[in-house]
Amino acid sequence: MRIILLGPPGAGKGTQAQFICEQFRIPQISTGDMLREAIKAGTALGEKVKAVLESGALVTDEIIIDLVKERITQPDCEKGFLFDGFPRTVPQAELLAAWLVEHGRGTGVVVNPEVPESDLVARLTGRRTCIDKKCGVGYHMIFNPPE
């Protein structure tokens, strides 16, 4: 099961990803997490990412795809995986699709929910995050208010 969740902030990608990953027992893959992990691990790709970020430049589509390819070949992705908000660009989508097809995996399912703009605004403006660096818990003033 290969799933890509697209959509604007507030569309519910993160919320749905949790349910889907639990149901199908597949990992949720975040490119941001992968970038941080590669840097922390000090891999060759991580050093490349670190140099790009320290220069103030954006990480290229090719570097992101290399990280993704490395990640989705891990054993926990054998039954599938879920991308939440990736790919972010058309070139990333084309590179990912070509690699998946080339390796006999097919492209999987892409979900791009349509959410009214008024709902997106309500969801985003209600979000709050605990400012305690050790906590960082997310809240919503309507759906999950802080104590």
mmCIF file with all atom_site columns, C-alpha atoms in Angstrom:
data_model
loop_
_atom_site.group_PDB
_atom_site.id
_atom_site.type_symbol
_atom_site.label_atom_id
_atom_site.label_alt_id
_atom_site.label_comp_id
_atom_site.label_asym_id
_atom_site.label_entity_id
_atom_site.label_seq_id
_atom_site.pdbx_PDB_ins_code
_atom_site.Cartn_x
_atom_site.Cartn_y
_atom_site.Cartn_z
_atom_site.occupancy
_atom_site.B_iso_or_equiv
_atom_site.pdbx_formal_charge
_atom_site.auth_seq_id
_atom_site.auth_comp_id
_atom_site.auth_asym_id
_atom_site.auth_atom_id
_atom_site.pdbx_PDB_model_num
ATOM 1   C CA . MET A 1 1   ? 0.000   0.000  0.000   1.00 0.00 ? 1   MET A CA 1
ATOM 2   C CA . ARG A 1 2   ? 1.658   3.211  -1.201  1.00 0.00 ? 2   ARG A CA 1
ATOM 3   C CA . ILE A 1 3   ? -0.315  6.329  -0.289  1.00 0.00 ? 3   ILE A CA 1
ATOM 4   C CA . ILE A 1 4   ? 0.354   9.986  -0.964  1.00 0.00 ? 4   ILE A CA 1
ATOM 5   C CA . LEU A 1 5   ? -1.749  12.545 0.917   1.00 0.00 ? 5   LEU A CA 1
ATOM 6   C CA . LEU A 1 6   ? -1.784  15.965 -0.706  1.00 0.00 ? 6   LEU A CA 1
ATOM 7   C CA . GLY A 1 7   ? -3.689  19.124 0.104   1.00 0.00 ? 7   GLY A CA 1
ATOM 8   C CA . PRO A 1 8   ? -3.286  22.498 1.733   1.00 0.00 ? 8   PRO A CA 1
ATOM 9   C CA . PRO A 1 9   ? -2.452  23.020 5.411   1.00 0.00 ? 9   PRO A CA 1
ATOM 10  C CA . GLY A 1 10  ? -5.549  22.265 7.464   1.00 0.00 ? 10  GLY A CA 1
ATOM 11  C CA . ALA A 1 11  ? -6.950  19.715 5.008   1.00 0.00 ? 11  ALA A CA 1
ATOM 12  C CA . GLY A 1 12  ? -6.554  16.910 7.552   1.00 0.00 ? 12  GLY A CA 1
ATOM 13  C CA . LYS A 1 13  ? -3.541  15.124 6.074   1.00 0.00 ? 13  LYS A CA 1
ATOM 14  C CA . GLY A 1 14  ? -1.820  14.567 9.417   1.00 0.00 ? 14  GLY A CA 1
ATOM 15  C CA . THR A 1 15  ? -4.987  13.443 11.161  1.00 0.00 ? 15  THR A CA 1
ATOM 16  C CA . GLN A 1 16  ? -5.924  10.975 8.428   1.00 0.00 ? 16  GLN A CA 1
ATOM 17  C CA . ALA A 1 17  ? -2.329  9.752  8.117   1.00 0.00 ? 17  ALA A CA 1
ATOM 18  C CA . GLN A 1 18  ? -2.388  8.529  11.720  1.00 0.00 ? 18  GLN A CA 1
ATOM 19  C CA . PHE A 1 19  ? -5.545  6.477  11.128  1.00 0.00 ? 19  PHE A CA 1
ATOM 20  C CA . ILE A 1 20  ? -4.349  5.063  7.806   1.00 0.00 ? 20  ILE A CA 1
ATOM 21  C CA . CYS A 1 21  ? -0.886  4.109  9.067   1.00 0.00 ? 21  CYS A CA 1
ATOM 22  C CA . GLU A 1 22  ? -2.353  2.382  12.104  1.00 0.00 ? 22  GLU A CA 1
ATOM 23  C CA . GLN A 1 23  ? -4.949  0.524  10.023  1.00 0.00 ? 23  GLN A CA 1
ATOM 24  C CA . PHE A 1 24  ? -2.489  -0.717 7.381   1.00 0.00 ? 24  PHE A CA 1
ATOM 25  C CA . ARG A 1 25  ? 0.573   -0.937 9.662   1.00 0.00 ? 25  ARG A CA 1
ATOM 26  C CA . ILE A 1 26  ? 2.715   1.173  7.368   1.00 0.00 ? 26  ILE A CA 1
ATOM 27  C CA . PRO A 1 27  ? 5.096   3.995  8.283   1.00 0.00 ? 27  PRO A CA 1
ATOM 28  C CA . GLN A 1 28  ? 4.278   7.652  7.790   1.00 0.00 ? 28  GLN A CA 1
ATOM 29  C CA . ILE A 1 29  ? 7.197   9.261  5.999   1.00 0.00 ? 29  ILE A CA 1
ATOM 30  C CA . SER A 1 30  ? 8.088   12.903 6.470   1.00 0.00 ? 30  SER A CA 1
ATOM 31  C CA . THR A 1 31  ? 10.752  14.468 4.289   1.00 0.00 ? 31  THR A CA 1
ATOM 32  C CA . GLY A 1 32  ? 11.478  17.017 7.028   1.00 0.00 ? 32  GLY A CA 1
ATOM 33  C CA . ASP A 1 33  ? 12.157  14.212 9.506   1.00 0.00 ? 33  ASP A CA 1
ATOM 34  C CA . MET A 1 34  ? 14.338  12.451 6.933   1.00 0.00 ? 34  MET A CA 1
ATOM 35  C CA . LEU A 1 35  ? 16.421  15.585 6.392   1.00 0.00 ? 35  LEU A CA 1
ATOM 36  C CA . ARG A 1 36  ? 16.983  15.998 10.139  1.00 0.00 ? 36  ARG A CA 1
ATOM 37  C CA . GLU A 1 37  ? 17.802  12.280 10.593  1.00 0.00 ? 37  GLU A CA 1
ATOM 38  C CA . ALA A 1 38  ? 20.274  12.222 7.691   1.00 0.00 ? 38  ALA A CA 1
ATOM 39  C CA . ILE A 1 39  ? 22.114  15.226 9.115   1.00 0.00 ? 39  ILE A CA 1
ATOM 40  C CA . LYS A 1 40  ? 22.126  13.726 12.614  1.00 0.00 ? 40  LYS A CA 1
ATOM 41  C CA . ALA A 1 41  ? 23.364  10.350 11.315  1.00 0.00 ? 41  ALA A CA 1
ATOM 42  C CA . GLY A 1 42  ? 26.199  12.041 9.429   1.00 0.00 ? 42  GLY A CA 1
ATOM 43  C CA . THR A 1 43  ? 25.626  10.009 6.276   1.00 0.00 ? 43  THR A CA 1
ATOM 44  C CA . ALA A 1 44  ? 27.149  11.179 3.005   1.00 0.00 ? 44  ALA A CA 1
ATOM 45  C CA . LEU A 1 45  ? 23.720  12.382 1.923   1.00 0.00 ? 45  LEU A CA 1
ATOM 46  C CA . GLY A 1 46  ? 23.234  13.989 5.345   1.00 0.00 ? 46  GLY A CA 1
ATOM 47  C CA . GLU A 1 47  ? 26.472  15.933 4.971   1.00 0.00 ? 47  GLU A CA 1
ATOM 48  C CA . LYS A 1 48  ? 25.315  17.099 1.538   1.00 0.00 ? 48  LYS A CA 1
ATOM 49  C CA . VAL A 1 49  ? 21.987  18.253 3.006   1.00 0.00 ? 49  VAL A CA 1
ATOM 50  C CA . LYS A 1 50  ? 23.737  20.015 5.885   1.00 0.00 ? 50  LYS A CA 1
ATOM 51  C CA . ALA A 1 51  ? 25.999  21.931 3.503   1.00 0.00 ? 51  ALA A CA 1
ATOM 52  C CA . VAL A 1 52  ? 23.043  23.029 1.364   1.00 0.00 ? 52  VAL A CA 1
ATOM 53  C CA . LEU A 1 53  ? 21.026  24.195 4.370   1.00 0.00 ? 53  LEU A CA 1
ATOM 54  C CA . GLU A 1 54  ? 23.982  25.980 5.957   1.00 0.00 ? 54  GLU A CA 1
ATOM 55  C CA . SER A 1 55  ? 24.500  27.892 2.722   1.00 0.00 ? 55  SER A CA 1
ATOM 56  C CA . GLY A 1 56  ? 20.920  29.147 2.954   1.00 0.00 ? 56  GLY A CA 1
ATOM 57  C CA . ALA A 1 57  ? 19.860  27.359 -0.226  1.00 0.00 ? 57  ALA A CA 1
ATOM 58  C CA . LEU A 1 58  ? 16.898  25.039 -0.666  1.00 0.00 ? 58  LEU A CA 1
ATOM 59  C CA . VAL A 1 59  ? 17.454  21.300 -0.817  1.00 0.00 ? 59  VAL A CA 1
ATOM 60  C CA . THR A 1 60  ? 17.129  20.223 -4.453  1.00 0.00 ? 60  THR A CA 1
ATOM 61  C CA . ASP A 1 61  ? 14.461  17.855 -5.744  1.00 0.00 ? 61  ASP A CA 1
ATOM 62  C CA . GLU A 1 62  ? 17.201  15.348 -6.575  1.00 0.00 ? 62  GLU A CA 1
ATOM 63  C CA . ILE A 1 63  ? 18.496  15.303 -2.987  1.00 0.00 ? 63  ILE A CA 1
ATOM 64  C CA . ILE A 1 64  ? 14.979  14.904 -1.612  1.00 0.00 ? 64  ILE A CA 1
ATOM 65  C CA . ILE A 1 65  ? 14.288  12.039 -4.018  1.00 0.00 ? 65  ILE A CA 1
ATOM 66  C CA . ASP A 1 66  ? 17.587  10.354 -3.067  1.00 0.00 ? 66  ASP A CA 1
ATOM 67  C CA . LEU A 1 67  ? 16.552  10.551 0.610   1.00 0.00 ? 67  LEU A CA 1
ATOM 68  C CA . VAL A 1 68  ? 13.103  9.184  -0.203  1.00 0.00 ? 68  VAL A CA 1
ATOM 69  C CA . LYS A 1 69  ? 14.501  6.302  -2.259  1.00 0.00 ? 69  LYS A CA 1
ATOM 70  C CA . GLU A 1 70  ? 16.858  5.429  0.579   1.00 0.00 ? 70  GLU A CA 1
ATOM 71  C CA . ARG A 1 71  ? 14.000  5.536  3.100   1.00 0.00 ? 71  ARG A CA 1
ATOM 72  C CA . ILE A 1 72  ? 11.419  3.514  1.169   1.00 0.00 ? 72  ILE A CA 1
ATOM 73  C CA . THR A 1 73  ? 13.857  0.653  0.650   1.00 0.00 ? 73  THR A CA 1
ATOM 74  C CA . GLN A 1 74  ? 14.001  0.073  4.431   1.00 0.00 ? 74  GLN A CA 1
ATOM 75  C CA . PRO A 1 75  ? 12.380  -3.118 5.780   1.00 0.00 ? 75  PRO A CA 1
ATOM 76  C CA . ASP A 1 76  ? 9.500   -1.295 7.506   1.00 0.00 ? 76  ASP A CA 1
ATOM 77  C CA . CYS A 1 77  ? 8.319   -0.044 4.093   1.00 0.00 ? 77  CYS A CA 1
ATOM 78  C CA . GLU A 1 78  ? 8.019   -3.552 2.654   1.00 0.00 ? 78  GLU A CA 1
ATOM 79  C CA . LYS A 1 79  ? 4.203   -3.522 3.018   1.00 0.00 ? 79  LYS A CA 1
ATOM 80  C CA . GLY A 1 80  ? 3.987   0.106  1.946   1.00 0.00 ? 80  GLY A CA 1
ATOM 81  C CA . PHE A 1 81  ? 4.260   3.648  3.244   1.00 0.00 ? 81  PHE A CA 1
ATOM 82  C CA . LEU A 1 82  ? 2.420   6.932  3.445   1.00 0.00 ? 82  LEU A CA 1
ATOM 83  C CA . PHE A 1 83  ? 3.694   10.343 2.380   1.00 0.00 ? 83  PHE A CA 1
ATOM 84  C CA . ASP A 1 84  ? 2.018   13.287 4.087   1.00 0.00 ? 84  ASP A CA 1
ATOM 85  C CA . GLY A 1 85  ? 2.441   16.354 1.884   1.00 0.00 ? 85  GLY A CA 1
ATOM 86  C CA . PHE A 1 86  ? 5.115   14.888 -0.376  1.00 0.00 ? 86  PHE A CA 1
ATOM 87  C CA . PRO A 1 87  ? 5.878   15.301 -3.229  1.00 0.00 ? 87  PRO A CA 1
ATOM 88  C CA . ARG A 1 88  ? 5.755   19.103 -3.107  1.00 0.00 ? 88  ARG A CA 1
ATOM 89  C CA . THR A 1 89  ? 6.717   19.833 -6.711  1.00 0.00 ? 89  THR A CA 1
ATOM 90  C CA . VAL A 1 90  ? 5.882   18.387 -10.111 1.00 0.00 ? 90  VAL A CA 1
ATOM 91  C CA . PRO A 1 91  ? 9.531   17.357 -10.700 1.00 0.00 ? 91  PRO A CA 1
ATOM 92  C CA . GLN A 1 92  ? 9.533   15.510 -7.355  1.00 0.00 ? 92  GLN A CA 1
ATOM 93  C CA . ALA A 1 93  ? 6.335   13.690 -8.350  1.00 0.00 ? 93  ALA A CA 1
ATOM 94  C CA . GLU A 1 94  ? 7.779   12.754 -11.750 1.00 0.00 ? 94  GLU A CA 1
ATOM 95  C CA . LEU A 1 95  ? 11.067  11.520 -10.279 1.00 0.00 ? 95  LEU A CA 1
ATOM 96  C CA . LEU A 1 96  ? 9.294   9.498  -7.580  1.00 0.00 ? 96  LEU A CA 1
ATOM 97  C CA . ALA A 1 97  ? 6.801   7.945  -10.023 1.00 0.00 ? 97  ALA A CA 1
ATOM 98  C CA . ALA A 1 98  ? 9.548   7.000  -12.475 1.00 0.00 ? 98  ALA A CA 1
ATOM 99  C CA . TRP A 1 99  ? 11.643  5.373  -9.732  1.00 0.00 ? 99  TRP A CA 1
ATOM 100 C CA . LEU A 1 100 ? 8.675   3.434  -8.324  1.00 0.00 ? 100 LEU A CA 1
ATOM 101 C CA . VAL A 1 101 ? 7.672   2.144  -11.755 1.00 0.00 ? 101 VAL A CA 1
ATOM 102 C CA . GLU A 1 102 ? 11.280  1.299  -12.624 1.00 0.00 ? 102 GLU A CA 1
ATOM 103 C CA . HIS A 1 103 ? 11.488  -0.808 -9.453  1.00 0.00 ? 103 HIS A CA 1
ATOM 104 C CA . GLY A 1 104 ? 8.188   -2.589 -10.068 1.00 0.00 ? 104 GLY A CA 1
ATOM 105 C CA . ARG A 1 105 ? 6.303   -0.862 -7.268  1.00 0.00 ? 105 ARG A CA 1
ATOM 106 C CA . GLY A 1 106 ? 3.773   1.225  -9.176  1.00 0.00 ? 106 GLY A CA 1
ATOM 107 C CA . THR A 1 107 ? 2.780   4.649  -8.019  1.00 0.00 ? 107 THR A CA 1
ATOM 108 C CA . GLY A 1 108 ? 0.089   3.711  -5.489  1.00 0.00 ? 108 GLY A CA 1
ATOM 109 C CA . VAL A 1 109 ? -2.815  5.942  -4.450  1.00 0.00 ? 109 VAL A CA 1
ATOM 110 C CA . VAL A 1 110 ? -2.894  9.728  -4.334  1.00 0.00 ? 110 VAL A CA 1
ATOM 111 C CA . VAL A 1 111 ? -5.515  11.422 -2.150  1.00 0.00 ? 111 VAL A CA 1
ATOM 112 C CA . ASN A 1 112 ? -6.091  15.159 -2.490  1.00 0.00 ? 112 ASN A CA 1
ATOM 113 C CA . PRO A 1 113 ? -9.146  16.128 -0.424  1.00 0.00 ? 113 PRO A CA 1
ATOM 114 C CA . GLU A 1 114 ? -11.234 19.127 -1.369  1.00 0.00 ? 114 GLU A CA 1
ATOM 115 C CA . VAL A 1 115 ? -11.894 21.253 1.692   1.00 0.00 ? 115 VAL A CA 1
ATOM 116 C CA . PRO A 1 116 ? -13.778 24.557 1.619   1.00 0.00 ? 116 PRO A CA 1
ATOM 117 C CA . GLU A 1 117 ? -11.527 27.545 2.253   1.00 0.00 ? 117 GLU A CA 1
ATOM 118 C CA . SER A 1 118 ? -13.660 28.613 5.225   1.00 0.00 ? 118 SER A CA 1
ATOM 119 C CA . ASP A 1 119 ? -12.998 25.237 6.893   1.00 0.00 ? 119 ASP A CA 1
ATOM 120 C CA . LEU A 1 120 ? -9.260  25.546 6.267   1.00 0.00 ? 120 LEU A CA 1
ATOM 121 C CA . VAL A 1 121 ? -9.202  29.013 7.836   1.00 0.00 ? 121 VAL A CA 1
ATOM 122 C CA . ALA A 1 122 ? -11.178 27.807 10.874  1.00 0.00 ? 122 ALA A CA 1
ATOM 123 C CA . ARG A 1 123 ? -8.903  24.805 11.344  1.00 0.00 ? 123 ARG A CA 1
ATOM 124 C CA . LEU A 1 124 ? -5.672  26.785 11.012  1.00 0.00 ? 124 LEU A CA 1
ATOM 125 C CA . THR A 1 125 ? -6.638  29.785 13.138  1.00 0.00 ? 125 THR A CA 1
ATOM 126 C CA . GLY A 1 126 ? -7.740  27.495 15.962  1.00 0.00 ? 126 GLY A CA 1
ATOM 127 C CA . ARG A 1 127 ? -4.386  25.729 16.215  1.00 0.00 ? 127 ARG A CA 1
ATOM 128 C CA . ARG A 1 128 ? -2.152  26.274 19.235  1.00 0.00 ? 128 ARG A CA 1
ATOM 129 C CA . THR A 1 129 ? 1.127   24.662 20.303  1.00 0.00 ? 129 THR A CA 1
ATOM 130 C CA . CYS A 1 130 ? 2.496   24.431 23.829  1.00 0.00 ? 130 CYS A CA 1
ATOM 131 C CA . ILE A 1 131 ? 5.493   26.758 24.089  1.00 0.00 ? 131 ILE A CA 1
ATOM 132 C CA . ASP A 1 132 ? 7.332   24.503 26.538  1.00 0.00 ? 132 ASP A CA 1
ATOM 133 C CA . LYS A 1 133 ? 10.160  23.080 24.414  1.00 0.00 ? 133 LYS A CA 1
ATOM 134 C CA . LYS A 1 134 ? 9.910   19.740 26.211  1.00 0.00 ? 134 LYS A CA 1
ATOM 135 C CA . CYS A 1 135 ? 6.179   19.541 25.518  1.00 0.00 ? 135 CYS A CA 1
ATOM 136 C CA . GLY A 1 136 ? 5.265   20.962 22.091  1.00 0.00 ? 136 GLY A CA 1
ATOM 137 C CA . VAL A 1 137 ? 1.803   19.363 22.222  1.00 0.00 ? 137 VAL A CA 1
ATOM 138 C CA . GLY A 1 138 ? -0.641  20.596 19.599  1.00 0.00 ? 138 GLY A CA 1
ATOM 139 C CA . TYR A 1 139 ? -4.102  21.836 20.505  1.00 0.00 ? 139 TYR A CA 1
ATOM 140 C CA . HIS A 1 140 ? -7.135  23.240 18.742  1.00 0.00 ? 140 HIS A CA 1
ATOM 141 C CA . MET A 1 141 ? -9.293  25.831 20.457  1.00 0.00 ? 141 MET A CA 1
ATOM 142 C CA . ILE A 1 142 ? -12.513 24.073 19.376  1.00 0.00 ? 142 ILE A CA 1
ATOM 143 C CA . PHE A 1 143 ? -11.688 20.397 18.827  1.00 0.00 ? 143 PHE A CA 1
ATOM 144 C CA . ASN A 1 144 ? -8.940  19.832 21.413  1.00 0.00 ? 144 ASN A CA 1
ATOM 145 C CA . PRO A 1 145 ? -8.577  22.879 23.692  1.00 0.00 ? 145 PRO A CA 1
ATOM 146 C CA . PRO A 1 146 ? -5.764  23.108 26.248  1.00 0.00 ? 146 PRO A CA 1
ATOM 147 C CA . GLU A 1 147 ? -6.643  22.858 29.931  1.00 0.00 ? 147 GLU A CA 1
#
